[in-house]
Short mmCIF file of C-alpha atoms in Angstrom, two decimals:
data_model
loop_
_atom_site.label_atom_id
_atom_site.label_comp_id
_atom_site.label_asym_id
_atom_site.label_seq_id
_atom_site.Cartn_x
_atom_site.Cartn_y
_atom_site.Cartn_z
CA MET A 1 22.65 -28.33 -47.11
CA VAL A 2 20.19 -27.15 -44.96
CA ALA A 3 18.62 -23.71 -45.58
CA ASP A 4 19.83 -20.11 -43.69
CA PRO A 5 16.62 -19.68 -41.11
CA ASP A 6 13.99 -16.40 -42.54
CA PRO A 7 14.53 -13.51 -41.08
CA ASP A 8 10.95 -12.63 -41.29
CA ALA A 9 10.23 -15.95 -39.67
CA LEU A 10 12.07 -16.30 -36.94
CA SER A 11 10.89 -12.21 -35.35
CA SER A 12 6.88 -13.87 -36.44
CA SER A 13 8.25 -16.87 -34.35
CA ALA A 14 9.51 -14.13 -31.42
CA ALA A 15 6.55 -12.46 -31.33
CA GLU A 16 4.27 -15.34 -31.44
CA PRO A 17 4.98 -16.37 -28.14
CA SER A 18 5.70 -13.33 -26.64
CA VAL A 19 1.92 -13.50 -27.19
CA GLN A 20 1.44 -16.36 -25.56
CA MET A 21 3.18 -15.96 -23.17
CA HIS A 22 1.13 -12.69 -22.06
CA GLU A 23 -1.81 -14.49 -22.23
CA VAL A 24 -0.21 -17.24 -19.44
CA LEU A 25 1.24 -14.68 -17.43
CA GLN A 26 -2.90 -13.08 -17.18
CA GLN A 27 -4.37 -16.24 -16.20
CA LEU A 28 -0.92 -16.95 -13.27
CA SER A 29 -1.13 -14.13 -11.98
CA HIS A 30 -5.22 -14.91 -11.77
CA ASP A 31 -5.08 -18.35 -10.91
CA ILE A 32 -1.45 -17.28 -8.00
CA ARG A 33 -3.27 -14.28 -6.81
CA SER A 34 -6.76 -16.69 -6.10
CA ALA A 35 -4.88 -18.86 -4.28
CA MET A 36 -2.93 -16.58 -2.35
CA SER A 37 -6.14 -15.22 -1.08
CA ASP A 38 -7.90 -18.35 0.33
CA VAL A 39 -4.12 -18.28 2.10
CA ILE A 40 -4.39 -15.72 4.15
CA GLY A 41 -8.79 -15.59 3.97
CA GLY A 42 -8.72 -19.54 5.50
CA LEU A 43 -5.82 -18.76 8.66
CA ARG A 44 -7.96 -15.00 8.72
CA LEU A 45 -11.25 -17.39 9.86
CA VAL A 46 -9.33 -19.89 11.87
CA GLU A 47 -10.14 -19.69 15.45
CA ILE A 48 -7.02 -18.88 17.36
CA ASP A 49 -8.43 -18.12 20.66
CA ARG A 50 -9.17 -21.72 20.76
CA VAL A 51 -6.04 -23.00 19.67
CA ASP A 52 -3.43 -23.70 22.66
CA PRO A 53 -0.63 -21.65 22.89
CA GLN A 54 1.56 -23.53 21.28
CA THR A 55 -0.38 -23.79 18.10
CA GLN A 56 -1.20 -20.00 18.88
CA THR A 57 2.27 -18.82 17.56
CA GLN A 58 2.41 -20.32 15.06
CA ILE A 59 -0.99 -19.56 13.61
CA VAL A 60 0.67 -15.96 13.77
CA ARG A 61 3.43 -16.86 12.02
CA VAL A 62 2.49 -18.16 8.93
CA ARG A 63 0.32 -15.57 9.07
CA ALA A 64 2.62 -13.32 8.74
CA ALA A 65 4.58 -15.14 6.76
CA ALA A 66 1.91 -15.48 4.28
CA ASP A 67 1.05 -11.99 4.35
CA THR A 68 4.59 -11.13 2.53
CA LEU A 69 4.85 -14.14 0.33
CA ALA A 70 1.88 -11.98 -1.35
CA ALA A 71 3.16 -9.38 -1.55
CA LEU A 72 6.50 -10.24 -2.57
CA VAL A 73 4.07 -12.78 -5.51
CA ASP A 74 2.26 -9.72 -6.69
CA ASP A 75 5.75 -7.60 -7.15
CA ALA A 76 7.30 -11.56 -9.18
CA LEU A 77 3.62 -10.98 -11.33
CA LEU A 78 4.29 -7.50 -11.97
CA THR A 79 8.33 -8.02 -12.71
CA ALA A 80 7.49 -10.00 -15.06
CA SER A 81 4.95 -8.63 -16.69
CA GLY A 82 7.32 -6.33 -17.62
CA GLU A 83 5.40 -3.39 -15.58
CA THR A 84 7.23 -1.22 -12.07
CA ARG A 85 5.35 -1.98 -9.58
CA VAL A 86 4.26 1.40 -7.69
CA LYS A 87 2.37 2.12 -5.21
CA HIS A 88 2.10 5.40 -3.34
CA THR A 89 0.68 3.61 -0.20
CA ASP A 90 3.33 1.64 0.27
CA THR A 91 6.28 3.38 0.85
CA TYR A 92 4.48 4.19 4.87
CA LEU A 93 5.02 1.60 7.09
CA VAL A 94 3.82 2.19 10.57
CA LEU A 95 6.81 0.78 12.80
CA SER A 96 4.69 -0.81 15.78
CA ASP A 97 2.66 -2.67 13.04
CA TRP A 98 5.41 -2.96 11.07
CA LEU A 99 7.39 -4.17 14.84
CA SER A 100 4.13 -6.97 15.54
CA ALA A 101 4.35 -7.98 12.29
CA LEU A 102 8.41 -9.24 12.72
CA ALA A 103 8.01 -10.64 15.81
CA GLY A 104 4.88 -13.03 15.10
CA ARG A 105 6.47 -14.32 11.97
CA TRP A 106 9.92 -15.10 13.32
CA LYS A 107 9.66 -15.93 17.35
CA GLY A 108 7.73 -19.48 15.61
CA ARG A 109 10.86 -20.10 13.85
CA ALA A 110 13.20 -19.73 16.91
CA ALA A 111 11.40 -21.40 18.59
CA GLU A 112 11.55 -24.01 16.36
CA ARG A 113 15.09 -24.39 15.98
CA GLY A 114 14.97 -24.35 19.98
CA SER A 115 16.49 -20.19 20.29
CA ARG A 116 13.99 -17.68 21.41
CA LEU A 117 13.33 -14.04 19.14
CA GLU A 118 13.87 -10.83 21.61
CA ILE A 119 12.56 -7.28 20.22
CA GLN A 120 13.16 -4.81 21.81
CA ARG A 121 11.91 -1.53 21.60
CA ILE A 122 13.80 1.26 22.80
CA GLY A 123 13.21 5.13 24.06
CA ARG A 124 10.27 6.82 22.02
CA LEU A 125 10.62 5.71 18.77
CA PRO A 126 8.31 7.61 15.45
CA GLN A 127 4.73 6.50 14.25
CA SER A 128 6.01 5.39 10.41
CA LEU A 129 9.37 5.23 7.75
CA ILE A 130 8.98 6.48 4.64
CA ILE A 131 9.91 2.92 2.88
CA SER A 132 7.64 0.20 1.74
CA PRO A 133 6.90 -2.70 4.34
CA LEU A 134 8.55 -5.22 1.69
CA VAL A 135 11.73 -3.53 1.76
CA LEU A 136 11.97 -3.39 5.18
CA ASP A 137 10.16 -7.07 5.44
CA ARG A 138 13.17 -9.25 3.35
CA ILE A 139 16.25 -6.74 4.92
CA VAL A 140 15.28 -7.88 7.74
CA GLY A 141 14.13 -10.93 7.86
CA ASN A 142 17.22 -11.87 5.72
CA LEU A 143 19.44 -10.63 8.97
CA VAL A 144 17.34 -12.50 10.99
CA GLY A 145 17.43 -15.50 9.66
CA ASN A 146 20.33 -16.29 9.49
CA ALA A 147 21.36 -15.20 12.43
CA LEU A 148 19.49 -17.99 13.06
CA VAL A 149 21.00 -20.29 11.01
CA HIS A 150 24.25 -19.53 12.08
CA VAL A 151 23.40 -19.28 16.77
CA PRO A 152 21.50 -22.88 16.98
CA GLY A 153 20.13 -23.57 20.42
CA GLY A 154 20.87 -19.87 21.11
CA ASP A 155 19.24 -16.19 21.20
CA VAL A 156 18.70 -13.50 18.90
CA GLU A 157 18.13 -9.74 19.68
CA VAL A 158 16.79 -7.49 17.98
CA GLU A 159 16.61 -3.74 19.43
CA VAL A 160 15.01 -0.43 18.26
CA LEU A 161 15.88 2.69 18.91
CA ALA A 162 15.40 6.11 17.49
CA ASP A 163 16.99 9.92 17.61
CA PRO A 164 15.00 12.33 14.85
CA THR A 165 18.79 13.60 14.71
CA ASP A 166 20.80 9.28 13.84
CA GLY A 167 17.71 8.57 12.22
CA LEU A 168 16.23 5.26 12.95
CA THR A 169 18.31 1.67 14.62
CA ILE A 170 17.79 -2.34 13.80
CA CYS A 171 20.59 -3.63 15.53
CA ILE A 172 20.35 -7.87 15.28
CA ARG A 173 22.34 -10.04 17.59
CA ASP A 174 23.30 -13.24 17.83
CA GLU A 175 25.48 -15.64 20.10
CA GLY A 176 26.68 -16.88 17.18
CA PRO A 177 30.31 -17.53 16.42
CA GLY A 178 29.87 -13.68 14.41
CA PHE A 179 30.68 -13.23 10.72
CA PRO A 180 33.99 -14.52 8.63
CA PRO A 181 36.84 -12.21 8.16
CA ALA A 182 36.21 -12.14 3.80
CA VAL A 183 32.27 -11.63 4.26
CA LEU A 184 32.77 -8.54 7.16
CA ASN A 185 36.14 -7.20 4.58
CA SER A 186 33.66 -7.52 1.95
CA PHE A 187 31.15 -4.75 3.52
CA ARG A 188 34.28 -2.57 4.60
CA SER A 189 35.50 -2.47 0.99
CA SER A 190 31.83 -2.13 -0.50
CA GLY A 191 29.08 -2.34 1.48
CA ARG A 192 27.41 -4.08 -0.40
CA ALA A 193 28.62 -8.10 -1.64
CA VAL A 194 28.20 -10.85 -0.04
CA PRO A 195 31.46 -13.74 -1.21
CA MET A 196 29.24 -17.03 -1.58
CA GLY A 197 30.26 -19.70 0.88
CA SER A 198 31.47 -16.85 2.80
CA THR A 199 29.35 -18.35 6.21
CA GLY A 200 28.34 -21.31 5.72
CA GLY A 201 25.93 -21.12 2.95
CA SER A 202 26.07 -19.13 -0.10
CA GLY A 203 25.92 -15.70 1.82
CA LEU A 204 22.80 -15.15 -0.69
CA GLY A 205 20.24 -13.39 2.16
CA LEU A 206 23.59 -11.10 3.02
CA ARG A 207 23.03 -9.93 -0.31
CA ILE A 208 19.99 -9.24 -1.02
CA ALA A 209 20.24 -7.12 1.99
CA SER A 210 22.47 -4.92 1.92
CA GLY A 211 21.53 -4.45 -1.98
CA LEU A 212 17.61 -3.26 -0.78
CA THR A 213 20.31 -0.87 1.62
CA ALA A 214 21.42 0.73 -0.63
CA ALA A 215 18.03 0.90 -2.93
CA ALA A 216 16.27 2.34 0.08
CA GLY A 217 19.09 4.53 1.00
CA ALA A 218 19.66 3.30 4.67
CA GLU A 219 22.77 2.36 5.30
CA LEU A 220 24.20 -1.93 6.54
CA THR A 221 27.12 -1.92 8.20
CA LEU A 222 28.36 -5.58 9.87
CA SER A 223 30.76 -6.39 12.38
CA ASN A 224 31.94 -8.74 15.59
CA ASP A 225 31.93 -7.70 19.30
CA ALA A 226 35.94 -7.80 19.85
CA ALA A 227 35.40 -9.89 24.10
CA THR A 228 32.75 -12.51 22.90
CA GLY A 229 33.20 -12.32 18.54
CA THR A 230 29.77 -12.79 18.26
CA GLY A 231 28.06 -10.61 15.49
CA MET A 232 26.08 -7.45 14.92
CA ALA A 233 24.35 -6.28 12.05
CA VAL A 234 23.26 -1.99 12.48
CA LEU A 235 21.06 -0.98 10.13
CA ARG A 236 20.59 2.65 9.58
CA ILE A 237 17.59 4.86 8.45
CA PRO A 238 18.46 8.45 7.81
CA PRO A 239 16.66 11.14 9.67
CA GLU A 240 14.43 12.05 6.12
CA LEU A 241 12.92 8.73 5.83
CA VAL A 242 11.86 9.03 9.77
CA THR A 243 8.14 9.71 10.70
CA TRP A 244 7.95 11.60 13.94
CA THR A 245 4.60 13.39 14.17
CA GLY A 246 1.96 14.21 11.60
CA GLY A 247 2.53 10.89 9.71
CA VAL A 248 0.56 7.83 9.91
CA SER A 249 -0.67 5.84 12.97
CA ALA A 250 -1.41 3.08 13.31
CA PRO A 251 -5.43 3.32 14.10
CA CYS A 252 -6.77 2.60 16.94
CA THR A 253 -10.35 1.24 15.45
CA PRO A 254 -11.16 0.71 12.45
CA PRO A 255 -12.73 3.40 9.86
CA ASN A 256 -17.17 3.21 10.92
CA LEU A 257 -18.95 2.43 7.82
CA SER A 258 -22.36 2.14 9.74
CA GLY A 259 -24.62 4.27 7.54
CA LEU A 260 -23.73 2.93 4.24
CA ARG A 261 -25.21 0.03 2.29
CA ILE A 262 -22.95 -2.28 0.63
CA LEU A 263 -23.05 -4.67 -2.17
CA VAL A 264 -20.01 -7.02 -1.99
CA ALA A 265 -20.35 -9.84 -5.54
CA GLU A 266 -18.41 -12.39 -5.13
CA ASP A 267 -18.59 -15.83 -5.77
CA ASN A 268 -15.75 -17.24 -3.54
CA LEU A 269 -17.38 -18.75 -0.29
CA THR A 270 -14.36 -17.89 1.94
CA ASN A 271 -13.74 -14.15 0.52
CA GLN A 272 -17.48 -13.61 0.96
CA MET A 273 -16.00 -14.55 4.66
CA ILE A 274 -13.55 -12.84 4.21
CA LEU A 275 -15.78 -9.20 3.65
CA ARG A 276 -18.00 -9.92 5.77
CA GLN A 277 -16.68 -10.45 8.89
CA MET A 278 -14.26 -6.97 7.81
CA LEU A 279 -17.28 -5.25 6.65
CA GLU A 280 -19.62 -6.07 9.78
CA LYS A 281 -16.73 -5.43 12.10
CA MET A 282 -17.11 -1.41 10.60
CA GLN A 283 -20.57 -1.61 10.82
CA ALA A 284 -21.73 -1.42 7.24
CA GLU A 285 -24.59 -2.93 6.54
CA THR A 286 -24.28 -5.30 3.96
CA VAL A 287 -25.63 -7.10 0.99
CA PHE A 288 -23.68 -11.07 -0.93
CA VAL A 289 -24.02 -12.36 -3.78
CA GLY A 290 -23.00 -15.02 -5.62
CA ASP A 291 -22.44 -13.99 -9.20
CA GLY A 292 -22.48 -10.71 -11.76
CA LEU A 293 -26.38 -11.27 -12.90
CA ALA A 294 -27.87 -11.28 -8.96
CA ALA A 295 -25.68 -8.69 -8.64
CA LEU A 296 -27.15 -5.93 -11.55
CA ASP A 297 -30.46 -7.91 -9.91
CA ALA A 298 -29.97 -6.31 -6.40
CA LEU A 299 -28.52 -2.89 -7.77
CA GLN A 300 -31.69 -2.67 -10.21
CA GLN A 301 -34.09 -3.18 -7.81
CA GLU A 302 -32.52 -1.59 -4.10
CA ARG A 303 -30.99 1.02 -3.21
CA PHE A 304 -26.73 1.02 -2.37
CA ASP A 305 -23.92 3.26 -1.46
CA ILE A 306 -20.99 1.49 -3.27
CA GLY A 307 -20.72 -2.16 -4.89
CA LEU A 308 -18.25 -3.86 -4.61
CA ILE A 309 -17.54 -6.09 -8.00
CA ASP A 310 -15.55 -9.51 -8.63
CA ILE A 311 -14.52 -9.34 -11.90
CA GLU A 312 -14.26 -13.10 -12.13
CA MET A 313 -18.02 -14.23 -11.56
CA PRO A 314 -20.07 -17.03 -13.11
CA ARG A 315 -23.36 -16.37 -15.57
CA LYS A 316 -22.08 -12.03 -15.51
CA SER A 317 -18.52 -10.78 -15.23
CA GLY A 318 -17.42 -7.88 -13.64
CA LEU A 319 -17.40 -6.79 -16.25
CA GLU A 320 -20.42 -6.95 -18.14
CA VAL A 321 -21.86 -5.54 -14.57
CA MET A 322 -20.05 -2.72 -14.37
CA GLU A 323 -20.58 -1.94 -18.47
CA GLN A 324 -24.80 -2.59 -18.16
CA VAL A 325 -24.73 -0.15 -15.04
CA ARG A 326 -22.89 2.95 -16.43
CA ARG A 327 -25.40 2.34 -19.92
CA GLY A 328 -28.73 2.67 -17.48
CA GLN A 329 -30.83 5.41 -15.54
CA GLU A 330 -29.64 8.41 -13.21
CA PRO A 331 -29.26 7.67 -9.88
CA LEU A 332 -27.63 3.69 -11.08
CA ALA A 333 -25.28 4.91 -12.99
CA SER A 334 -23.81 7.19 -11.22
CA ILE A 335 -23.17 4.35 -8.09
CA PRO A 336 -19.23 4.38 -6.69
CA LEU A 337 -18.63 0.86 -8.04
CA VAL A 338 -15.27 -0.60 -7.10
CA ALA A 339 -13.14 -4.10 -8.88
CA ILE A 340 -12.27 -6.47 -6.20
CA THR A 341 -10.21 -8.72 -7.36
CA ALA A 342 -6.55 -10.45 -8.59
CA TYR A 343 -6.35 -8.76 -11.57
CA VAL A 344 -3.67 -6.29 -11.28
CA LEU A 345 -1.94 -5.63 -15.00
CA ARG A 346 -2.40 -3.15 -17.28
CA ASP A 347 -4.59 -4.74 -19.43
CA ASN A 348 -6.74 -6.13 -17.21
CA ARG A 349 -6.76 -2.37 -15.22
CA GLU A 350 -6.88 -1.05 -19.02
CA ALA A 351 -10.30 -2.41 -18.82
CA ILE A 352 -11.19 -2.29 -15.49
CA TYR A 353 -11.81 1.53 -15.78
CA ALA A 354 -13.36 0.71 -19.21
CA ALA A 355 -15.79 -0.91 -18.20
CA GLY A 356 -16.81 2.56 -15.52
CA ALA A 357 -14.81 1.49 -11.94
CA ASP A 358 -13.84 3.58 -10.27
CA GLY A 359 -11.44 2.06 -8.97
CA ILE A 360 -9.43 -1.68 -7.76
CA ILE A 361 -8.90 -3.34 -4.53
CA GLY A 362 -6.32 -5.81 -5.45
CA LYS A 363 -6.39 -9.24 -3.69
CA PRO A 364 -6.12 -10.33 -1.11
CA ILE A 365 -6.90 -7.53 0.51
CA ALA A 366 -3.57 -7.34 3.51
CA SER A 367 -5.49 -4.43 5.74
CA GLY A 368 -9.20 -4.49 6.60
CA GLU A 369 -8.23 -0.80 7.72
CA GLU A 370 -7.59 0.58 4.93
CA PHE A 371 -10.36 -1.15 3.21
CA GLY A 372 -12.11 0.00 4.47
CA ARG A 373 -10.50 4.01 4.11
CA ALA A 374 -10.43 3.31 0.26
CA ILE A 375 -14.24 3.08 0.75
CA LEU A 376 -15.29 5.97 2.93
CA ARG A 377 -12.78 7.81 0.26
CA TYR A 378 -14.85 5.90 -3.63
CA VAL A 379 -18.14 7.61 -2.08
CA GLY A 380 -16.67 10.71 -1.82
CA ARG A 381 -17.13 10.68 2.45
CA PRO A 382 -15.67 10.34 5.83
CA SER A 383 -19.09 9.54 7.16
CA ASP A 384 -22.52 10.18 7.03
CA ALA A 385 -22.87 13.11 8.88
CA GLN A 386 -19.93 14.22 11.20
CA PRO A 387 -16.23 13.50 9.86
CA LEU A 388 -14.87 10.62 11.90
CA PRO A 389 -12.21 11.30 13.53
CA GLY A 390 -8.47 11.39 11.35
CA GLU A 391 -10.72 10.80 8.43
CA LEU A 392 -11.60 14.38 7.40
CA ASP A 393 -8.16 16.54 8.36
CA GLY A 394 -5.96 13.18 7.40
CA SER A 395 -4.27 12.93 10.32
CA ASN A 396 -4.41 8.98 10.50
CA ARG A 397 -3.25 8.30 7.63
CA HIS A 398 -0.76 10.60 5.40
CA GLN A 399 1.79 12.36 6.00
CA LYS A 400 0.84 16.83 5.22
CA LEU A 401 4.24 17.41 3.49
CA ASP A 402 6.95 14.46 2.76
CA ARG A 403 9.47 17.55 3.08
CA ALA A 404 12.15 14.84 1.58
CA ARG A 405 10.16 14.35 -1.81
CA PHE A 406 9.66 17.83 -2.37
CA ASP A 407 13.38 18.57 -1.95
CA ARG A 408 13.86 15.49 -4.52
CA LEU A 409 12.07 17.67 -7.00
CA LEU A 410 13.76 20.32 -6.73
CA ASP A 411 16.98 18.70 -7.05
CA GLU A 412 15.91 17.40 -10.67
CA ALA A 413 14.23 20.07 -12.02
CA GLY A 414 18.24 21.93 -11.44
CA GLN A 415 19.43 24.19 -10.22
CA GLU A 416 19.15 26.58 -13.64
CA ASN A 417 15.34 25.33 -13.59
CA ARG A 418 14.20 25.64 -10.13
CA ALA A 419 13.04 28.84 -9.69
CA GLU A 420 10.72 28.37 -12.49
CA LEU A 421 9.35 25.35 -11.30
CA LEU A 422 8.08 27.09 -8.06
CA ASP A 423 6.98 29.20 -10.14
CA ARG A 424 4.74 27.67 -12.27
CA LEU A 425 4.21 25.94 -8.64
CA VAL A 426 2.99 28.66 -6.78
CA GLU A 427 0.83 29.91 -10.73
CA ASP A 428 -0.94 26.47 -10.53
CA LEU A 429 -1.83 26.68 -6.93
CA ASN A 430 -3.10 30.17 -6.16
CA SER A 431 -5.56 29.17 -9.67
CA VAL A 432 -6.49 26.47 -8.20
CA ARG A 433 -7.86 27.83 -4.33
CA ASP A 434 -9.20 30.39 -6.66
CA GLY A 435 -10.70 28.03 -9.43
CA LEU A 436 -11.90 25.77 -6.19
CA LYS A 437 -13.28 28.78 -3.79
CA VAL A 438 -15.44 29.71 -6.35
CA GLY A 439 -16.66 26.40 -7.35
CA VAL A 440 -18.47 25.67 -4.70
CA ALA A 441 -19.46 28.54 -3.97
CA THR A 442 -21.62 28.27 -6.77
CA THR A 443 -21.70 24.55 -6.14
CA SER A 444 -19.75 24.10 -10.51
CA ILE A 445 -19.32 20.19 -10.15
CA PRO A 446 -17.77 20.73 -13.19
CA GLU A 447 -15.15 23.27 -12.60
CA ILE A 448 -14.27 22.08 -9.09
CA ARG A 449 -13.87 18.23 -10.77
CA ALA A 450 -11.41 20.02 -13.42
CA GLN A 451 -9.17 22.38 -9.76
CA THR A 452 -9.32 19.01 -8.33
CA HIS A 453 -7.48 16.37 -11.08
CA ILE A 454 -4.87 19.65 -11.27
CA LEU A 455 -4.07 19.70 -7.56
CA ILE A 456 -3.87 15.83 -7.24
CA ALA A 457 -1.50 15.87 -9.31
CA ILE A 458 0.60 18.62 -8.09
CA SER A 459 0.40 17.43 -4.45
CA GLY A 460 0.85 13.85 -5.16
CA ALA A 461 4.28 15.51 -6.91
CA VAL A 462 5.54 17.52 -3.98
CA GLY A 463 4.75 15.33 -1.75
CA ALA A 464 1.78 16.84 -0.42
CA ASP A 465 -0.15 13.62 0.79
CA ARG A 466 -2.91 14.59 3.31
CA LEU A 467 -4.24 16.65 0.28
CA CYS A 468 -4.82 14.39 -2.48
CA GLN A 469 -6.08 12.07 0.20
CA LEU A 470 -8.16 15.22 0.23
CA SER A 471 -8.75 16.13 -3.25
CA GLU A 472 -9.61 12.52 -3.95
CA ILE A 473 -11.92 12.81 -1.64
CA LEU A 474 -13.64 16.79 -2.96
CA ASN A 475 -13.18 15.30 -5.92
CA ILE A 476 -15.38 12.14 -6.01
CA ALA A 477 -18.37 14.20 -3.31
CA ALA A 478 -18.38 16.08 -5.73
CA LYS A 479 -18.30 13.49 -8.58
CA ARG A 480 -21.25 12.02 -6.58
CA ARG A 481 -22.97 15.53 -6.25
CA ARG A 482 -22.55 14.96 -2.57
CA THR A 483 -22.96 18.91 -2.80
CA GLU A 484 -24.58 19.00 1.41
CA GLN A 485 -21.03 17.58 2.24
CA LEU A 486 -18.63 19.87 -0.12
CA VAL A 487 -18.56 22.87 2.20
CA GLN A 488 -17.50 20.38 4.79
CA ILE A 489 -14.47 19.64 2.47
CA TYR A 490 -13.18 22.22 0.34
CA GLU A 491 -12.34 23.58 3.94
CA PRO A 492 -9.37 21.27 5.50
CA VAL A 493 -8.54 20.91 1.45
CA ARG A 494 -8.21 25.34 1.99
CA ALA A 495 -6.18 24.74 4.47
CA ASP A 496 -3.61 22.80 3.03
CA LEU A 497 -3.00 24.24 -0.35
CA ASP A 498 -2.92 27.59 1.99
CA ASP A 499 0.23 26.43 3.74
CA LEU A 500 1.39 24.22 0.91
CA LEU A 501 1.82 27.87 -0.67
CA ALA A 502 3.58 29.36 1.95
CA VAL A 503 5.83 26.19 2.02
CA ILE A 504 6.76 26.62 -1.77
CA GLU A 505 6.91 30.95 -1.43
CA ALA A 506 9.33 30.11 0.82
CA ALA A 507 11.49 28.10 -0.79
CA ARG A 508 11.39 30.64 -3.24
CA ARG A 509 13.27 33.38 -1.38
#
């Protein structure tokens, strides 16, 4: 006879694999992201102008696909770890950049199949969408991929048009045989489900697209042309997710980092080359070292405005470097230190911040412009002297107020709590305004930091993203005791704060 298992033993044995799996996941997370960083970095180092046009097309395609793959891997790893990937900057999408990336990825695949992909931009298009680039990539990518599968040698057209009243519409047309009746009937009845096997494949791509569309608050419809029988998928993004002015705009040039002296501690030579190219393009003065001990020596012997520190390095880890710097004497102990790392799971983040990091920039770095703007925020100023256009006033980064998010906050409060919420917001923001006025006038670093911490939380919650970013800049400038810049940075904070109060006061009436 076999004895019944001991429940306590079962519980213990179940817990142990869970802990082991978490450790394995952390290690895999690091190694996968490092490999992705090498893939993306290697592709960026290819001098595309030196190859023939056909090869250029394929390199652009692989680059775009690699960026999407990196984002998908990041989401998958965080989901597997039990975390929710909430990254506010991902909710903004620069439409012109996104369309260029779409063309880069899919025109190469179309050519490979003997087809053509044409992207038609009809009329005036908005600056940005309040939707994750990865989500839109997956929706439209599945629709375009489905079209190309069913139209070998034929053309696929992506038509993009917008209207302030109706929002943005993306139409995907192909010259294929159209959608089977079962697919159309399923969409008409539920708007989401796609029967397995009804498209000549598994139908998984259309199901993914329909599910993501619904989750994003958009609408997807499928139809066949009555005359030709060819198929068309129409994605409608509602006007509340469309930003025409005052939102994100594609920067004409990368942020100007001239005058900044930056230490980069990174042992991977490929990553060094990528970071050097990015930083030199933004006119920063850089010093590169390949291990933690060299990083510590450089920080102790030379003056830097910021240190970008890899976590996994020989001789001394990035954590050890940051801990030792923070235990040292001023002014070195207060230098901005930012982790450049593939570690992003919760435990890793907590350890990095506990070691003294001001922030974390994940590998691979997808955007040089965003990388530069992050550096400017961490050093607590937009430039050495005068503000760069769009940096200090935030016009090239965030819209002034995400009204849809503000309204959702009020809806979630409910009618019975709406008035109380608005009263509390007005009370808190007025208190912050008064405190900041006194703090800046008296150069009180503790007061400025205390009030900006409150303002960052409130402005982020109500959708005042530009005010949130400006408050972060003011907070870091105070932390770094850059007293000569406090008034300059405070003025746009005060202006946006007054405007936000006016909006909330209007909602109270």
